[in-house]
mmCIF file of C-alpha atoms in Angstrom:
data_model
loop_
_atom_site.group_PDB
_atom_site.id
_atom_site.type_symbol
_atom_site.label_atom_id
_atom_site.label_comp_id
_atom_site.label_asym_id
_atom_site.label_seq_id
_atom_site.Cartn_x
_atom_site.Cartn_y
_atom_site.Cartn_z
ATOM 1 C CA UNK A 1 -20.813 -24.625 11.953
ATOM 2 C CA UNK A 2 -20.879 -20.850 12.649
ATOM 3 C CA UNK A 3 -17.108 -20.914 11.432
ATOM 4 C CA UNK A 4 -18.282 -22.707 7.991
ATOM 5 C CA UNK A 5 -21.141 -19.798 7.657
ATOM 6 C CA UNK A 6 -19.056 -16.943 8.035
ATOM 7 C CA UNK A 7 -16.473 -18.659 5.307
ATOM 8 C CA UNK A 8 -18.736 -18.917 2.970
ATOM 9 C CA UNK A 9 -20.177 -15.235 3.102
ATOM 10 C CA UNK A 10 -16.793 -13.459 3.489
ATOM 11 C CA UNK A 11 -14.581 -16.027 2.462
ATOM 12 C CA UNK A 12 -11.592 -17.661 4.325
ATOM 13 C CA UNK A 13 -8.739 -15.764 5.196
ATOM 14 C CA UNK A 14 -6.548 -16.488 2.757
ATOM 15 C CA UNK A 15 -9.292 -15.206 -0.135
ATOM 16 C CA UNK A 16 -10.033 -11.986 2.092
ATOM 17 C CA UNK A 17 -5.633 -11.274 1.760
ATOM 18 C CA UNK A 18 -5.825 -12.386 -2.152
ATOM 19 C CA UNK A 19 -8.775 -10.226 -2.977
ATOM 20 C CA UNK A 20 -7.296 -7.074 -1.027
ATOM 21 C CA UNK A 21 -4.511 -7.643 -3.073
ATOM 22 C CA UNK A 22 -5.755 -7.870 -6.721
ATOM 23 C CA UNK A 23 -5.878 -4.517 -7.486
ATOM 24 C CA UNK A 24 -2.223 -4.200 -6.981
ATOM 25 C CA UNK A 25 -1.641 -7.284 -8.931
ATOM 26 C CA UNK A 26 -3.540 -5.498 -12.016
ATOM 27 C CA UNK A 27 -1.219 -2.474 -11.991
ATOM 28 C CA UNK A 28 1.552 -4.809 -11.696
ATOM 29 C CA UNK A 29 0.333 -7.113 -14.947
ATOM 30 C CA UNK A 30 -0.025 -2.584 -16.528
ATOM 31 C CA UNK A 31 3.434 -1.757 -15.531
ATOM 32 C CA UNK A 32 4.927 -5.353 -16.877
ATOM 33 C CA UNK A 33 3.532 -4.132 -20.289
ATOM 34 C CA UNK A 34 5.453 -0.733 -20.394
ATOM 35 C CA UNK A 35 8.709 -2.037 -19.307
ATOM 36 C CA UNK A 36 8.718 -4.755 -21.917
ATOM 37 C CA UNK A 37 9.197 -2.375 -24.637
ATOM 38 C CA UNK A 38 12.648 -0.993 -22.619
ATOM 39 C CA UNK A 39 16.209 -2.054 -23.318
ATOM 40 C CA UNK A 40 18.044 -3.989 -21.022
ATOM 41 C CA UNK A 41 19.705 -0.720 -19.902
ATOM 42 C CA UNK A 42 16.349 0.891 -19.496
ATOM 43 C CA UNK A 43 15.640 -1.489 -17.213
ATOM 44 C CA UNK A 44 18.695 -1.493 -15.320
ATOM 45 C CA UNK A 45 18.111 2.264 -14.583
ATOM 46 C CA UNK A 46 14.830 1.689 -13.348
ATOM 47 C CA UNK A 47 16.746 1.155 -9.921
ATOM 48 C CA UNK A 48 18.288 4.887 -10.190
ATOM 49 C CA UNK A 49 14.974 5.792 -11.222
ATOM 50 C CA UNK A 50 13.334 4.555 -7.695
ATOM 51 C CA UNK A 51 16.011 5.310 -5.569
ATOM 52 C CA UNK A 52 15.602 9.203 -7.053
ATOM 53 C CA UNK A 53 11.960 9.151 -6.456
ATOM 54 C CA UNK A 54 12.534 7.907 -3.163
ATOM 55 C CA UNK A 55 15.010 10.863 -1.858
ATOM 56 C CA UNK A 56 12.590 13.376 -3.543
ATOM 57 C CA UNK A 57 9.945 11.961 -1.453
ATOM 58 C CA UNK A 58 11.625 11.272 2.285
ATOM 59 C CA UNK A 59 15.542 12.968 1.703
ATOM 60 C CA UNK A 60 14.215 16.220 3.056
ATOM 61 C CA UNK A 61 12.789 13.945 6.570
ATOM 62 C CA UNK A 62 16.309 11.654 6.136
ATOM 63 C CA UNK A 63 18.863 14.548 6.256
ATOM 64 C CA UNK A 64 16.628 16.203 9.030
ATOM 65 C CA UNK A 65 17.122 12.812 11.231
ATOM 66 C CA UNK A 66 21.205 13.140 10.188
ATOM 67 C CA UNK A 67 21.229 16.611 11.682
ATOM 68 C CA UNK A 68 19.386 16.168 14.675
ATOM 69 C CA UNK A 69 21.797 12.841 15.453
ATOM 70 C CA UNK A 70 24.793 14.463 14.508
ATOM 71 C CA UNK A 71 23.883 17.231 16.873
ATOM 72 C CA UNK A 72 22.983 14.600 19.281
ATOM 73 C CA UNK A 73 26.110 13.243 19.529
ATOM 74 C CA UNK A 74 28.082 16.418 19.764
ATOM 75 C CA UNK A 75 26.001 17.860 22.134
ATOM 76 C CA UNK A 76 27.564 18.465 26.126
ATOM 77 C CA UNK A 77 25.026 19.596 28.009
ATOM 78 C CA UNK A 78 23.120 16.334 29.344
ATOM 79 C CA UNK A 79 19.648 18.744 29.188
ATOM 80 C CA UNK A 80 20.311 19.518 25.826
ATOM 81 C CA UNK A 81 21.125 16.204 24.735
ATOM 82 C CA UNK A 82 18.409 14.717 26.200
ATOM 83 C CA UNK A 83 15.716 17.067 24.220
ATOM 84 C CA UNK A 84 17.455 16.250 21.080
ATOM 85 C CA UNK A 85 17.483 12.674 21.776
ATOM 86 C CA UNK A 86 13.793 12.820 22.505
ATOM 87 C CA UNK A 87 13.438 14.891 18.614
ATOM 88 C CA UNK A 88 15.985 12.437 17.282
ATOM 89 C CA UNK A 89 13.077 9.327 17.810
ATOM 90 C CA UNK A 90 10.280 11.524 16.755
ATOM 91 C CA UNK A 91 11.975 12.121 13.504
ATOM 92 C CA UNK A 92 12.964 8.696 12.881
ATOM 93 C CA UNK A 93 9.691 7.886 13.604
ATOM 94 C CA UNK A 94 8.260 9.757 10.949
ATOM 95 C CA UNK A 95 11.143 8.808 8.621
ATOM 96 C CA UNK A 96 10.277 5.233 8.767
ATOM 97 C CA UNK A 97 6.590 5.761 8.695
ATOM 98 C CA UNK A 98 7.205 7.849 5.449
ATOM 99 C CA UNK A 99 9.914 5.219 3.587
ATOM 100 C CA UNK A 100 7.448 2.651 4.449
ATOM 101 C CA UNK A 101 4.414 4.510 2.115
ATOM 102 C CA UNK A 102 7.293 5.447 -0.269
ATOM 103 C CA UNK A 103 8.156 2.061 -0.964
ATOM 104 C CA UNK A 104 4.385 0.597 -0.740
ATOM 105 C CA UNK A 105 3.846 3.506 -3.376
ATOM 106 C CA UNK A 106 6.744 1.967 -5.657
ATOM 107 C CA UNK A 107 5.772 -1.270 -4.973
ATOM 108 C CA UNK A 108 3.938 -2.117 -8.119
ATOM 109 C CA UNK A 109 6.634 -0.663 -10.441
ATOM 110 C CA UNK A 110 9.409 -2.184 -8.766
ATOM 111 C CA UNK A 111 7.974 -5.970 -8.118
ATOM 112 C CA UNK A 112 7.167 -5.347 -12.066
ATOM 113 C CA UNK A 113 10.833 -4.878 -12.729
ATOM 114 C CA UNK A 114 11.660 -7.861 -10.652
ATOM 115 C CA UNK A 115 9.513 -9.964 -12.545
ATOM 116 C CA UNK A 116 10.722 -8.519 -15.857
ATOM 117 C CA UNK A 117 14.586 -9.047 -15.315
ATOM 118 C CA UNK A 118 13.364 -12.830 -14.463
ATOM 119 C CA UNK A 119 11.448 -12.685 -17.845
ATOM 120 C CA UNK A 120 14.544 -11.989 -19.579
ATOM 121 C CA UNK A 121 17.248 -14.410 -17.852
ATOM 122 C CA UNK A 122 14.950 -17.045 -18.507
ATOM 123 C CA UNK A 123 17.426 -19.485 -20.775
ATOM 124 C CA UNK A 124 20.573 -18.164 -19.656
ATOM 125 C CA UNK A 125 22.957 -19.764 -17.450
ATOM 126 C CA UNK A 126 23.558 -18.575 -14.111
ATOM 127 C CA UNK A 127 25.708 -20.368 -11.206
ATOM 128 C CA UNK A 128 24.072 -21.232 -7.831
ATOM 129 C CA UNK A 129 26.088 -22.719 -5.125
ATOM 130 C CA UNK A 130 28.962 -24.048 -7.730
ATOM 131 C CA UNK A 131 26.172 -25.584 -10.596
ATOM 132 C CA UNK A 132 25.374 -24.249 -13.830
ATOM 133 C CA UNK A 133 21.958 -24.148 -14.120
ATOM 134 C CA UNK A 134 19.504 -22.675 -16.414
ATOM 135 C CA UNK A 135 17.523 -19.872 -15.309
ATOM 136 C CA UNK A 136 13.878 -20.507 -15.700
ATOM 137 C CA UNK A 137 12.187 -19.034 -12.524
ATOM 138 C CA UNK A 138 9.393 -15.714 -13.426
ATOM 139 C CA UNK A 139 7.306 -14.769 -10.164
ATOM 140 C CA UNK A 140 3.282 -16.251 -10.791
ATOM 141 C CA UNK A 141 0.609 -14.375 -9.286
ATOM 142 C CA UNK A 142 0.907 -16.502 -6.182
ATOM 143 C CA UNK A 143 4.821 -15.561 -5.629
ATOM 144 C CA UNK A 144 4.061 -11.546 -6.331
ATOM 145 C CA UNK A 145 1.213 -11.971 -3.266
ATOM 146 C CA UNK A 146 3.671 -13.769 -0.917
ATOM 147 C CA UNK A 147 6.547 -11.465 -1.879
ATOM 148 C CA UNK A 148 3.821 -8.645 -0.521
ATOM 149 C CA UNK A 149 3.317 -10.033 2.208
ATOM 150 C CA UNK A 150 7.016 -10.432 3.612
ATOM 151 C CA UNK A 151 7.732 -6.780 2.238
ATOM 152 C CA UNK A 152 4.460 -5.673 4.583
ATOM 153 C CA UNK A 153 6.737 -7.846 7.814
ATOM 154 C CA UNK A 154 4.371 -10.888 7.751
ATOM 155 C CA UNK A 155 5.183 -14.270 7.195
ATOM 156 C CA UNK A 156 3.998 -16.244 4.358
ATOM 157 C CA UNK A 157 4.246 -19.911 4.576
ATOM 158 C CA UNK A 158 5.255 -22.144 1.283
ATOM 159 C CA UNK A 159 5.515 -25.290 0.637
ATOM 160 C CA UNK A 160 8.756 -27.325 -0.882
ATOM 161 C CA UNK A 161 9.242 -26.240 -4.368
ATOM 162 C CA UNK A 162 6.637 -22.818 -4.585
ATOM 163 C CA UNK A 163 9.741 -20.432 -4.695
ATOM 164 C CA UNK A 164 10.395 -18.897 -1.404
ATOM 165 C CA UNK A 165 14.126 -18.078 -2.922
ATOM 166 C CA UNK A 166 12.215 -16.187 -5.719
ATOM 167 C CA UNK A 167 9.550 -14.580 -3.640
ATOM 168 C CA UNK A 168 12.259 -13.214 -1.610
ATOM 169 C CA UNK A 169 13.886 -11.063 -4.354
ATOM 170 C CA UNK A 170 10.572 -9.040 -4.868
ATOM 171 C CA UNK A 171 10.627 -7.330 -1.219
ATOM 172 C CA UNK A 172 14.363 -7.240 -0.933
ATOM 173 C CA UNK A 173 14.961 -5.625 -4.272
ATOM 174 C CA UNK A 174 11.729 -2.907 -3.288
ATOM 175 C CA UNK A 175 13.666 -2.513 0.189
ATOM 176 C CA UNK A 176 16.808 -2.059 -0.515
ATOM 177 C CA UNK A 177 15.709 0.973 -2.850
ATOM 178 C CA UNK A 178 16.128 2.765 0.788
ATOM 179 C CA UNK A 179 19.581 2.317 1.151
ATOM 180 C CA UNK A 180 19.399 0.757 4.261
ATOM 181 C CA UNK A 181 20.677 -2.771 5.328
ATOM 182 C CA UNK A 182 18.262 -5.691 4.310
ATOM 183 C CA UNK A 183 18.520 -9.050 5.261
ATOM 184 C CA UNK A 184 17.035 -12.101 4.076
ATOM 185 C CA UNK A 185 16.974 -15.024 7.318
ATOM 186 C CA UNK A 186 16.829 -18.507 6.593
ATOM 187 C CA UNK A 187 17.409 -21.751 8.503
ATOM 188 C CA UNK A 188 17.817 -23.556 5.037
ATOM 189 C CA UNK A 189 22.033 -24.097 4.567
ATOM 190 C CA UNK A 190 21.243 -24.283 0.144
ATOM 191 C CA UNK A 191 19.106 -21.571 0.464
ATOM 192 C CA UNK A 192 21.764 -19.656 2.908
ATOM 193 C CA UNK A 193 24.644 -20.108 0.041
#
């Protein structure tokens, strides 16, 4: 009873997640408008675009984190080695923590792009495991919120047939903007190939 109260005042879950993230989904819907009006090869550079915006904002910390393990590693004295392994996590640390607002910062822009470059394939052919199929897949609403949620490390559950494949190119496009390794895990053998 107490449960059904508090549900109806603040709302389940679920609507608490969706509301917090409307307002991103607005300046998604304002950045889908701009980059409709770009050439394919406008778009395309959007990519170099982020990845530039990115080392302006965290190269400085990422070469700093370089030095200090490179020095690590070179480094004789035990002492030494230990203090710099000590700086080496502190930096990394603060790496992460600043890639990680970076790409929540670029998030709108980029999971617009995503959903743009599916805009335009829609019609063409494209092969998946062997099969030409048509491409007709553009992220809804629903997909953008889920593809949120597994670029914030959560994990959203979908049904059969809501687009988990699609959802997952929104946070491992925005991701891989950081030039490290991303990976994509799934028990599903189709999905897999």
């Amino acid at each position: 009873m107490i449960k059904k109260v508090l549900a109806s005042v603040f709302g389940t879950r679920h609507e608490r997640e969706v509301r917090k993230f409307q307002p991103v989904l607005i300046e998604i819907r304002k950045q889908e408008e701009r980059l409709k009006g770009l050439s394919d090869s406008e778009l395309q550079a959007q990519t170099t675009k982020f990845r530039a915006q990115l080392d302006q904002q965290v190269g400085a910390r990422r070469r700093e984190v370089e030095e200090v393990r490179a020095a690590k590693h070179g480094c004789a004295d035990p002492t030494e080695r230990e203090a710099l392994e000590g700086r080496f996590h502190e930096l990394e640390l603060a790496y992460k923590k600043a890639v990680a607002a970076a790409l929540n910062g670029l998030l709108p822009e980029a999971f617009a792009t995503v959903r743009e470059a599916c805009r335009r394939l829609v019609g063409s052919n494209v092969v998946v495991t062997g099969h030409d199929l048509a491409w007709d897949m553009v992220p809804y609403d629903v997909q953008l919120i889920g593809g949120r949620v597994l670029h914030s490390g959560r994990i959203a559950e979908m049904a059969t047939g809501e687009g988990k494949t699609l959802v997952a190119t929104l946070p491992m496009y925005l991701n891989a903007l950081a030039g490290h390794g991303t990976h994509l895990v799934t028990v599903n053998n189709y999905l897999a190939r």
